[in-house]
Amino acid sequence: MSKKHNFSAGPCILPQEVFEKSAAAILDFNGIGLSLLEISHRSKDFVPVMDEARAIVKRLMKLDDDYEVIYVGGGASLQFLMVPFNLMKSENGKAAYLDTGTWAAGAIKEAKKLGTVDVVGSSKAENYSFIPKDYKVGSEYDYFHCTSNNTIYGTQMRSFPEVDTLMVCDMSSDIFSRVIDFSKFDIIYAGAQKNMGPAGVTMVVVKKSVLGKTGRDIPSYLDYSLHIAKDSMFNTPPVFPVYATLLTLQHLENNGGIEAAEIRNEAKAKLLYDEIDRNPLFETFCVKEDRSLMNACFKLLDESKKDEFDAAWKAAGINGLNGHRSIGGYRASMYNALPIESVQVLVDVMKNIN
Ligand SMILES: *Cc1c(COP(=O)(O)O)cnc(C)c1O
């Protein structure tokens, strides 16, 4: 069966080379006569995988030695709790959150368990159709938390605010997709399954100097310092997702890094949004200036064309175009590994609906 045009929002498309190399490693890892899945995570064959998976992130993000990279389980969702455990003061702890969608709201819900949360900006009342920009975050807050890309609504923070406290960002759905000054942030986290690797691992970038200041007794697994002290091997790491993530990041580094990925992603997004703007049958859910380069969420304005459109994109070999169940419509996720040819196939289908 030929490869589909995979617009799935996550887990999602990865480079074909990653599928091939990781499949081979399951059968025989590096020619050692053993599968990647049957060797110790502390063996001389796996330790370099973890070391390089951590080092390559710092190279790609151009971060100095105050930053450490760890890989943990629990998804981005566990970071909703790990962040406040590590940064919110135990006495009168207070954090500022930007509410830009379902995932941001999930982070807010967990942080409230450990202290006061002020939502400094929210677009919830308008169905998360824009990114709030009119807010200030002062030094009375332990940290500020934002979500760089809102996978469900198709909005993206095109710029980041200057704040007088620590900056934390959930970059799960646009990590490594565009050039950002990563050194502005104190903690960055991303579930691997959107742009980096398979489900099962979350990458966390931590500025070491911000840790250890809350006065909290942090449960071991939730403590970033412990994961850092153990070289991200506090417990058995998810070895296969870490290996596949390393392959994806090597592929990125060998193909021009984040700078080149950004150029490809901008071209793909332009191709699709130009058609959405040209075609009177389609419209995005969000305002133009906050459109995401990764997830284009759009609706059909004439519901009577739904069956025709759905049949046409499926016949064209497109997969994963349905919108999130909470908002419906369509969502074209154009992660790093999606080729522009796939976007062209979708655009051609859209042009032919009339
Ligand atoms: C998918 C997603 C999450 C949830 O990730 P899990 O790894 O499933 O916990 C969190 N934040 C954002 C921005 C996402 O896109």
mmCIF file of C-alpha atoms and ligand atoms in Angstrom:
data_model
loop_
_atom_site.group_PDB
_atom_site.id
_atom_site.type_symbol
_atom_site.label_atom_id
_atom_site.label_comp_id
_atom_site.label_asym_id
_atom_site.label_seq_id
_atom_site.Cartn_x
_atom_site.Cartn_y
_atom_site.Cartn_z
ATOM 1 C CA MET A 1 0.000 0.000 0.000
ATOM 2 C CA SER A 2 1.392 3.419 -0.874
ATOM 3 C CA LYS A 3 2.182 5.950 1.848
ATOM 4 C CA LYS A 4 -0.706 8.239 2.745
ATOM 5 C CA HIS A 5 -0.545 12.016 2.988
ATOM 6 C CA ASN A 6 -0.582 12.140 6.757
ATOM 7 C CA PHE A 7 -2.022 15.298 8.304
ATOM 8 C CA SER A 8 -2.598 13.626 11.691
ATOM 9 C CA ALA A 9 -2.298 15.974 14.682
ATOM 10 C CA GLY A 10 -0.391 13.547 16.874
ATOM 11 C CA PRO A 11 0.995 10.975 17.028
ATOM 12 C CA CYS A 12 1.936 12.059 13.568
ATOM 13 C CA ILE A 13 4.209 11.838 10.589
ATOM 14 C CA LEU A 14 7.961 11.465 11.138
ATOM 15 C CA PRO A 15 10.698 11.294 8.504
ATOM 16 C CA GLN A 16 10.569 8.015 6.565
ATOM 17 C CA GLU A 17 14.250 7.504 7.401
ATOM 18 C CA VAL A 18 13.316 7.496 11.110
ATOM 19 C CA PHE A 19 10.720 4.772 10.584
ATOM 20 C CA GLU A 20 13.242 2.663 8.682
ATOM 21 C CA LYS A 21 16.187 3.105 11.066
ATOM 22 C CA SER A 22 14.114 2.615 14.208
ATOM 23 C CA ALA A 23 12.480 -0.493 12.735
ATOM 24 C CA ALA A 24 15.950 -1.885 11.955
ATOM 25 C CA ALA A 25 17.128 -1.124 15.522
ATOM 26 C CA ILE A 26 14.291 -3.220 16.913
ATOM 27 C CA LEU A 27 15.594 -6.200 14.977
ATOM 28 C CA ASP A 28 19.336 -5.642 15.442
ATOM 29 C CA PHE A 29 20.684 -2.557 17.183
ATOM 30 C CA ASN A 30 23.953 -1.258 15.709
ATOM 31 C CA GLY A 31 24.851 -4.771 14.555
ATOM 32 C CA ILE A 32 25.326 -6.084 18.118
ATOM 33 C CA GLY A 33 23.076 -9.093 17.630
ATOM 34 C CA LEU A 34 20.475 -7.751 20.058
ATOM 35 C CA SER A 35 17.348 -5.669 19.743
ATOM 36 C CA LEU A 36 17.248 -2.127 21.107
ATOM 37 C CA LEU A 37 14.304 -3.399 23.134
ATOM 38 C CA GLU A 38 16.233 -6.129 24.966
ATOM 39 C CA ILE A 39 19.353 -4.336 26.193
ATOM 40 C CA SER A 40 19.921 -2.502 29.457
ATOM 41 C CA HIS A 41 19.374 1.232 29.413
ATOM 42 C CA ARG A 42 22.691 1.411 31.276
ATOM 43 C CA SER A 43 24.558 -0.621 28.651
ATOM 44 C CA LYS A 44 27.411 0.870 26.645
ATOM 45 C CA ASP A 45 25.176 0.713 23.592
ATOM 46 C CA PHE A 46 22.266 2.721 24.978
ATOM 47 C CA VAL A 47 23.995 5.304 27.191
ATOM 48 C CA PRO A 48 25.435 7.140 24.141
ATOM 49 C CA VAL A 49 21.896 7.308 22.686
ATOM 50 C CA MET A 50 20.633 9.150 25.754
ATOM 51 C CA ASP A 51 23.722 11.368 25.921
ATOM 52 C CA GLU A 52 23.428 12.375 22.276
ATOM 53 C CA ALA A 53 19.627 12.828 22.459
ATOM 54 C CA ARG A 54 20.284 15.366 25.222
ATOM 55 C CA ALA A 55 23.260 17.062 23.558
ATOM 56 C CA ILE A 56 21.656 17.503 20.145
ATOM 57 C CA VAL A 57 18.773 19.499 21.649
ATOM 58 C CA LYS A 58 21.218 21.996 23.125
ATOM 59 C CA ARG A 59 23.032 22.303 19.801
ATOM 60 C CA LEU A 60 19.828 22.811 17.829
ATOM 61 C CA MET A 61 18.524 25.352 20.352
ATOM 62 C CA LYS A 62 21.933 27.049 20.748
ATOM 63 C CA LEU A 63 21.764 26.863 24.539
ATOM 64 C CA ASP A 64 24.653 27.248 26.969
ATOM 65 C CA ASP A 65 25.703 24.977 29.820
ATOM 66 C CA ASP A 66 23.250 26.416 32.336
ATOM 67 C CA TYR A 67 20.644 24.372 30.434
ATOM 68 C CA GLU A 68 20.043 20.649 30.834
ATOM 69 C CA VAL A 69 17.849 18.403 28.752
ATOM 70 C CA ILE A 70 15.973 15.479 30.251
ATOM 71 C CA TYR A 71 13.571 12.893 28.876
ATOM 72 C CA VAL A 72 10.745 11.745 31.109
ATOM 73 C CA GLY A 73 7.497 9.804 30.859
ATOM 74 C CA GLY A 74 3.989 11.010 31.592
ATOM 75 C CA GLY A 75 3.486 13.132 28.496
ATOM 76 C CA ALA A 76 3.286 16.891 28.363
ATOM 77 C CA SER A 77 0.373 16.443 30.776
ATOM 78 C CA LEU A 78 2.708 15.453 33.615
ATOM 79 C CA GLN A 79 4.656 18.669 33.006
ATOM 80 C CA PHE A 80 1.494 20.589 33.858
ATOM 81 C CA LEU A 81 2.163 19.372 37.418
ATOM 82 C CA MET A 82 5.972 19.085 37.393
ATOM 83 C CA VAL A 83 6.402 22.750 36.490
ATOM 84 C CA PRO A 84 4.571 24.123 39.564
ATOM 85 C CA PHE A 85 6.214 21.532 41.818
ATOM 86 C CA ASN A 86 9.620 22.820 40.735
ATOM 87 C CA LEU A 87 8.927 26.558 40.436
ATOM 88 C CA MET A 88 5.962 27.574 42.623
ATOM 89 C CA LYS A 89 7.019 28.724 46.092
ATOM 90 C CA SER A 90 5.628 26.553 48.882
ATOM 91 C CA GLU A 91 4.536 29.664 50.801
ATOM 92 C CA ASN A 92 2.273 32.126 49.009
ATOM 93 C CA GLY A 93 3.216 30.625 45.666
ATOM 94 C CA LYS A 94 1.767 32.529 42.743
ATOM 95 C CA ALA A 95 2.055 32.027 38.995
ATOM 96 C CA ALA A 96 0.771 33.785 35.872
ATOM 97 C CA TYR A 97 -0.739 31.713 33.074
ATOM 98 C CA LEU A 98 -1.874 32.551 29.572
ATOM 99 C CA ASP A 99 -5.071 30.675 28.675
ATOM 100 C CA THR A 100 -4.976 30.013 24.932
ATOM 101 C CA GLY A 101 -6.705 26.652 24.653
ATOM 102 C CA THR A 102 -7.515 23.261 26.084
ATOM 103 C CA TRP A 103 -3.893 22.382 26.863
ATOM 104 C CA ALA A 104 -3.199 25.733 28.507
ATOM 105 C CA ALA A 105 -6.343 25.245 30.588
ATOM 106 C CA GLY A 106 -5.093 21.805 31.597
ATOM 107 C CA ALA A 107 -1.832 23.346 32.805
ATOM 108 C CA ILE A 108 -3.775 25.958 34.798
ATOM 109 C CA LYS A 109 -5.893 23.289 36.458
ATOM 110 C CA GLU A 110 -2.846 21.413 37.768
ATOM 111 C CA ALA A 111 -0.969 24.536 38.914
ATOM 112 C CA LYS A 112 -3.963 25.584 41.022
ATOM 113 C CA LYS A 113 -3.359 22.493 43.160
ATOM 114 C CA LEU A 114 -0.092 24.003 44.399
ATOM 115 C CA GLY A 115 -0.732 27.738 44.679
ATOM 116 C CA THR A 116 -2.442 30.816 43.344
ATOM 117 C CA VAL A 117 -2.841 31.057 39.601
ATOM 118 C CA ASP A 118 -3.652 34.338 37.900
ATOM 119 C CA VAL A 119 -4.855 33.966 34.330
ATOM 120 C CA VAL A 120 -3.334 37.122 32.860
ATOM 121 C CA GLY A 121 -4.933 36.675 29.457
ATOM 122 C CA SER A 122 -7.598 34.378 28.044
ATOM 123 C CA SER A 123 -9.432 33.983 24.758
ATOM 124 C CA LYS A 124 -11.733 31.298 26.118
ATOM 125 C CA ALA A 125 -14.877 33.448 25.815
ATOM 126 C CA GLU A 126 -14.189 33.713 22.068
ATOM 127 C CA ASN A 127 -13.553 30.027 21.533
ATOM 128 C CA TYR A 128 -9.796 30.513 21.716
ATOM 129 C CA SER A 129 -9.823 32.175 18.304
ATOM 130 C CA PHE A 130 -6.913 34.512 19.061
ATOM 131 C CA ILE A 131 -3.833 34.911 21.250
ATOM 132 C CA PRO A 132 -4.269 37.527 24.011
ATOM 133 C CA LYS A 133 -1.482 40.119 23.836
ATOM 134 C CA ASP A 134 -2.507 42.880 26.211
ATOM 135 C CA TYR A 135 -1.063 41.805 29.533
ATOM 136 C CA LYS A 136 1.880 42.422 31.824
ATOM 137 C CA VAL A 137 3.608 39.963 34.111
ATOM 138 C CA GLY A 138 5.470 41.454 37.058
ATOM 139 C CA SER A 139 8.029 40.111 39.488
ATOM 140 C CA GLU A 140 5.374 39.189 42.070
ATOM 141 C CA TYR A 141 4.891 35.954 40.149
ATOM 142 C CA ASP A 142 7.076 32.892 40.619
ATOM 143 C CA TYR A 143 6.816 32.214 36.890
ATOM 144 C CA PHE A 144 4.813 32.790 33.707
ATOM 145 C CA HIS A 145 3.467 29.851 31.683
ATOM 146 C CA CYS A 146 2.371 29.950 28.055
ATOM 147 C CA THR A 147 1.605 27.519 25.234
ATOM 148 C CA SER A 148 3.433 28.361 22.009
ATOM 149 C CA ASN A 149 1.050 26.581 19.649
ATOM 150 C CA ASN A 150 -2.549 25.627 20.257
ATOM 151 C CA THR A 151 -2.944 22.355 18.420
ATOM 152 C CA ILE A 152 -6.740 22.195 18.690
ATOM 153 C CA TYR A 153 -7.591 25.773 17.615
ATOM 154 C CA GLY A 154 -4.797 26.372 15.113
ATOM 155 C CA THR A 155 -3.318 29.432 16.792
ATOM 156 C CA GLN A 156 0.332 30.140 17.486
ATOM 157 C CA MET A 157 2.203 32.732 19.519
ATOM 158 C CA ARG A 158 4.065 34.543 16.764
ATOM 159 C CA SER A 159 6.082 36.406 19.405
ATOM 160 C CA PHE A 160 6.690 36.021 23.117
ATOM 161 C CA PRO A 161 6.216 38.674 25.785
ATOM 162 C CA GLU A 162 8.908 40.238 27.935
ATOM 163 C CA VAL A 163 8.093 39.268 31.509
ATOM 164 C CA ASP A 164 9.650 40.126 34.871
ATOM 165 C CA THR A 165 9.759 36.542 36.056
ATOM 166 C CA LEU A 166 10.706 33.056 34.868
ATOM 167 C CA MET A 167 9.350 31.965 31.466
ATOM 168 C CA VAL A 168 7.903 28.485 30.974
ATOM 169 C CA CYS A 169 6.544 27.263 27.678
ATOM 170 C CA ASP A 170 4.657 24.186 26.513
ATOM 171 C CA MET A 171 6.064 23.813 22.988
ATOM 172 C CA SER A 172 4.600 20.361 22.379
ATOM 173 C CA SER A 173 3.096 21.062 18.990
ATOM 174 C CA ASP A 174 5.617 23.391 17.372
ATOM 175 C CA ILE A 175 8.937 22.388 18.886
ATOM 176 C CA PHE A 176 11.813 22.704 16.376
ATOM 177 C CA SER A 177 9.471 24.119 13.725
ATOM 178 C CA ARG A 178 10.695 27.724 13.735
ATOM 179 C CA VAL A 179 13.559 29.868 14.908
ATOM 180 C CA ILE A 180 13.029 31.105 18.470
ATOM 181 C CA ASP A 181 15.415 32.611 20.982
ATOM 182 C CA PHE A 182 15.194 29.607 23.278
ATOM 183 C CA SER A 183 17.442 31.295 25.842
ATOM 184 C CA LYS A 184 14.481 33.537 26.766
ATOM 185 C CA PHE A 185 12.922 30.544 28.490
ATOM 186 C CA ASP A 186 13.703 28.890 31.801
ATOM 187 C CA ILE A 187 11.723 25.716 31.158
ATOM 188 C CA ILE A 188 10.578 24.371 27.810
ATOM 189 C CA TYR A 189 8.720 21.103 27.504
ATOM 190 C CA ALA A 190 7.297 19.114 24.642
ATOM 191 C CA GLY A 191 5.597 15.750 24.330
ATOM 192 C CA ALA A 192 7.564 14.022 21.577
ATOM 193 C CA GLN A 193 4.608 12.803 19.544
ATOM 194 C CA LYS A 194 3.859 16.027 17.657
ATOM 195 C CA ASN A 195 7.102 16.975 15.967
ATOM 196 C CA MET A 196 9.911 14.948 17.479
ATOM 197 C CA GLY A 197 9.235 11.282 17.862
ATOM 198 C CA PRO A 198 6.777 8.602 18.894
ATOM 199 C CA ALA A 199 4.453 8.890 21.882
ATOM 200 C CA GLY A 200 5.884 7.856 25.235
ATOM 201 C CA VAL A 201 8.497 10.454 26.039
ATOM 202 C CA THR A 202 8.556 14.139 26.885
ATOM 203 C CA MET A 203 11.562 16.365 26.450
ATOM 204 C CA VAL A 204 12.165 18.987 29.114
ATOM 205 C CA VAL A 205 14.766 21.743 28.817
ATOM 206 C CA VAL A 206 15.595 23.211 32.206
ATOM 207 C CA LYS A 207 17.736 26.170 33.187
ATOM 208 C CA LYS A 208 19.509 24.681 36.190
ATOM 209 C CA SER A 209 19.996 27.936 38.069
ATOM 210 C CA VAL A 210 16.230 28.394 38.562
ATOM 211 C CA LEU A 211 15.783 25.139 40.488
ATOM 212 C CA GLY A 212 15.816 24.508 44.226
ATOM 213 C CA LYS A 213 14.165 27.754 45.296
ATOM 214 C CA THR A 214 10.616 26.777 46.238
ATOM 215 C CA GLY A 215 11.053 25.384 49.753
ATOM 216 C CA ARG A 216 9.041 22.361 48.663
ATOM 217 C CA ASP A 217 9.690 18.718 49.362
ATOM 218 C CA ILE A 218 9.295 17.528 45.766
ATOM 219 C CA PRO A 219 8.305 13.878 45.135
ATOM 220 C CA SER A 220 11.332 12.189 43.563
ATOM 221 C CA TYR A 221 10.022 11.542 40.067
ATOM 222 C CA LEU A 222 8.662 15.089 39.837
ATOM 223 C CA ASP A 223 11.977 16.712 40.765
ATOM 224 C CA TYR A 224 13.898 18.043 37.741
ATOM 225 C CA SER A 225 17.129 18.221 39.789
ATOM 226 C CA LEU A 226 17.044 14.503 40.386
ATOM 227 C CA HIS A 227 16.566 13.680 36.691
ATOM 228 C CA ILE A 228 19.449 16.024 35.862
ATOM 229 C CA ALA A 229 21.712 14.550 38.558
ATOM 230 C CA LYS A 230 21.031 11.063 37.174
ATOM 231 C CA ASP A 231 21.727 12.056 33.545
ATOM 232 C CA SER A 232 18.070 11.420 32.705
ATOM 233 C CA MET A 233 18.358 7.825 33.951
ATOM 234 C CA PHE A 234 16.669 8.178 37.353
ATOM 235 C CA ASN A 235 14.479 5.268 36.365
ATOM 236 C CA THR A 236 14.285 3.195 33.188
ATOM 237 C CA PRO A 237 13.748 5.748 30.430
ATOM 238 C CA PRO A 238 11.440 5.026 27.489
ATOM 239 C CA VAL A 239 14.318 3.699 25.396
ATOM 240 C CA PHE A 240 12.566 3.291 22.061
ATOM 241 C CA PRO A 241 10.909 6.756 21.997
ATOM 242 C CA VAL A 242 14.207 8.343 23.043
ATOM 243 C CA TYR A 243 16.058 6.542 20.240
ATOM 244 C CA ALA A 244 13.466 7.481 17.606
ATOM 245 C CA THR A 245 13.543 11.082 18.868
ATOM 246 C CA LEU A 246 17.327 11.122 18.460
ATOM 247 C CA LEU A 247 16.954 9.895 14.864
ATOM 248 C CA THR A 248 14.398 12.634 14.138
ATOM 249 C CA LEU A 249 16.651 15.327 15.574
ATOM 250 C CA GLN A 250 19.665 14.004 13.647
ATOM 251 C CA HIS A 251 17.548 14.150 10.499
ATOM 252 C CA LEU A 252 16.690 17.768 11.325
ATOM 253 C CA GLU A 253 20.323 18.674 12.004
ATOM 254 C CA ASN A 254 21.448 17.031 8.748
ATOM 255 C CA ASN A 255 18.837 18.933 6.751
ATOM 256 C CA GLY A 256 19.701 22.490 7.680
ATOM 257 C CA GLY A 257 18.490 22.577 11.289
ATOM 258 C CA ILE A 258 15.629 24.668 12.597
ATOM 259 C CA GLU A 259 16.398 27.512 10.174
ATOM 260 C CA ALA A 260 15.731 25.345 7.125
ATOM 261 C CA ALA A 261 12.719 23.670 8.751
ATOM 262 C CA GLU A 262 11.175 27.090 9.335
ATOM 263 C CA ILE A 263 11.512 28.010 5.656
ATOM 264 C CA ARG A 264 9.854 24.727 4.616
ATOM 265 C CA ASN A 265 7.085 25.145 7.198
ATOM 266 C CA GLU A 266 6.348 28.714 6.104
ATOM 267 C CA ALA A 267 6.058 27.606 2.487
ATOM 268 C CA LYS A 268 3.652 24.786 3.377
ATOM 269 C CA ALA A 269 1.473 27.027 5.550
ATOM 270 C CA LYS A 270 1.379 29.746 2.894
ATOM 271 C CA LEU A 271 0.269 27.281 0.248
ATOM 272 C CA LEU A 272 -2.665 26.107 2.373
ATOM 273 C CA TYR A 273 -3.748 29.437 3.878
ATOM 274 C CA ASP A 274 -3.642 31.103 0.447
ATOM 275 C CA GLU A 275 -6.162 28.527 -0.755
ATOM 276 C CA ILE A 276 -8.338 28.930 2.361
ATOM 277 C CA ASP A 277 -8.364 32.707 1.772
ATOM 278 C CA ARG A 278 -9.022 32.382 -1.962
ATOM 279 C CA ASN A 279 -11.705 29.719 -1.738
ATOM 280 C CA PRO A 280 -15.106 31.048 -0.569
ATOM 281 C CA LEU A 281 -16.004 27.576 0.743
ATOM 282 C CA PHE A 282 -13.397 27.576 3.525
ATOM 283 C CA GLU A 283 -12.555 29.698 6.545
ATOM 284 C CA THR A 284 -10.178 29.325 9.510
ATOM 285 C CA PHE A 285 -11.517 29.254 13.060
ATOM 286 C CA CYS A 286 -9.055 31.886 14.226
ATOM 287 C CA VAL A 287 -7.994 35.411 13.338
ATOM 288 C CA LYS A 288 -5.466 35.748 10.556
ATOM 289 C CA GLU A 289 -2.582 37.216 12.556
ATOM 290 C CA ASP A 290 -2.485 34.309 15.018
ATOM 291 C CA ARG A 291 -2.706 31.446 12.534
ATOM 292 C CA SER A 292 -0.478 28.490 13.275
ATOM 293 C CA LEU A 293 2.122 27.298 10.787
ATOM 294 C CA MET A 294 1.748 23.804 12.221
ATOM 295 C CA ASN A 295 -1.993 23.158 12.575
ATOM 296 C CA ALA A 296 -4.346 24.866 10.128
ATOM 297 C CA CYS A 297 -7.852 24.487 11.569
ATOM 298 C CA PHE A 298 -10.627 25.382 9.175
ATOM 299 C CA LYS A 299 -14.272 24.806 8.424
ATOM 300 C CA LEU A 300 -16.424 24.320 5.381
ATOM 301 C CA LEU A 301 -18.880 27.223 5.071
ATOM 302 C CA ASP A 302 -21.388 25.245 3.010
ATOM 303 C CA GLU A 303 -22.272 22.096 4.955
ATOM 304 C CA SER A 304 -23.984 20.622 1.888
ATOM 305 C CA LYS A 305 -20.491 20.092 0.388
ATOM 306 C CA LYS A 306 -19.261 18.048 3.353
ATOM 307 C CA ASP A 307 -19.830 14.605 1.867
ATOM 308 C CA GLU A 308 -18.232 15.600 -1.423
ATOM 309 C CA PHE A 309 -15.178 17.143 0.283
ATOM 310 C CA ASP A 310 -14.722 14.239 2.698
ATOM 311 C CA ALA A 311 -14.934 11.686 -0.095
ATOM 312 C CA ALA A 312 -12.500 13.684 -2.256
ATOM 313 C CA TRP A 313 -9.699 14.037 0.300
ATOM 314 C CA LYS A 314 -10.005 10.431 1.345
ATOM 315 C CA ALA A 315 -9.813 9.353 -2.300
ATOM 316 C CA ALA A 316 -6.679 11.480 -2.697
ATOM 317 C CA GLY A 317 -4.938 9.375 -0.021
ATOM 318 C CA ILE A 318 -5.165 11.978 2.747
ATOM 319 C CA ASN A 319 -5.270 10.804 6.365
ATOM 320 C CA GLY A 320 -6.065 12.569 9.624
ATOM 321 C CA LEU A 321 -7.822 15.710 8.381
ATOM 322 C CA ASN A 322 -10.748 15.759 10.795
ATOM 323 C CA GLY A 323 -10.706 18.544 13.367
ATOM 324 C CA HIS A 324 -10.443 17.842 17.083
ATOM 325 C CA ARG A 325 -13.702 16.439 18.442
ATOM 326 C CA SER A 326 -14.200 19.561 20.587
ATOM 327 C CA ILE A 327 -14.440 21.998 17.642
ATOM 328 C CA GLY A 328 -15.084 19.862 14.575
ATOM 329 C CA GLY A 329 -14.264 21.027 11.058
ATOM 330 C CA TYR A 330 -10.856 20.164 9.625
ATOM 331 C CA ARG A 331 -7.315 20.336 10.870
ATOM 332 C CA ALA A 332 -4.333 20.012 8.587
ATOM 333 C CA SER A 333 -1.292 19.400 10.756
ATOM 334 C CA MET A 334 1.824 20.289 8.798
ATOM 335 C CA TYR A 335 4.576 19.113 11.102
ATOM 336 C CA ASN A 336 8.243 19.181 10.048
ATOM 337 C CA ALA A 337 8.145 15.793 8.323
ATOM 338 C CA LEU A 338 5.100 16.512 6.156
ATOM 339 C CA PRO A 339 6.290 17.177 2.595
ATOM 340 C CA ILE A 340 4.919 20.178 0.702
ATOM 341 C CA GLU A 341 3.701 17.727 -1.949
ATOM 342 C CA SER A 342 1.112 16.482 0.561
ATOM 343 C CA VAL A 343 -0.125 20.037 1.114
ATOM 344 C CA GLN A 344 -0.377 20.483 -2.660
ATOM 345 C CA VAL A 345 -2.557 17.367 -2.861
ATOM 346 C CA LEU A 346 -4.921 18.830 -0.254
ATOM 347 C CA VAL A 347 -5.006 22.231 -1.962
ATOM 348 C CA ASP A 348 -5.832 20.575 -5.288
ATOM 349 C CA VAL A 349 -8.734 18.736 -3.639
ATOM 350 C CA MET A 350 -10.002 22.013 -2.134
ATOM 351 C CA LYS A 351 -9.796 23.771 -5.512
ATOM 352 C CA ASN A 352 -11.905 21.087 -7.119
ATOM 353 C CA ILE A 353 -14.861 21.363 -4.717
ATOM 354 C CA ASN A 354 -17.482 23.673 -6.151
HETATM 355 C C1 LIG B 1 -0.823 17.215 22.655
HETATM 356 C C2 LIG B 1 -0.508 18.328 23.559
HETATM 357 C C3 LIG B 1 -0.411 18.136 24.951
HETATM 358 C C4 LIG B 1 -0.684 16.805 25.612
HETATM 359 O O1 LIG B 1 0.392 15.985 25.472
HETATM 360 P P1 LIG B 1 0.447 14.539 26.174
HETATM 361 O O2 LIG B 1 1.840 14.120 25.844
HETATM 362 O O3 LIG B 1 -0.616 13.714 25.527
HETATM 363 O O4 LIG B 1 0.219 14.718 27.619
HETATM 364 C C5 LIG B 1 -0.044 19.215 25.730
HETATM 365 N N1 LIG B 1 0.181 20.421 25.189
HETATM 366 C C6 LIG B 1 0.065 20.646 23.873
HETATM 367 C C7 LIG B 1 0.333 22.020 23.326
HETATM 368 C C8 LIG B 1 -0.274 19.616 23.019
HETATM 369 O O5 LIG B 1 -0.387 19.833 21.697
#
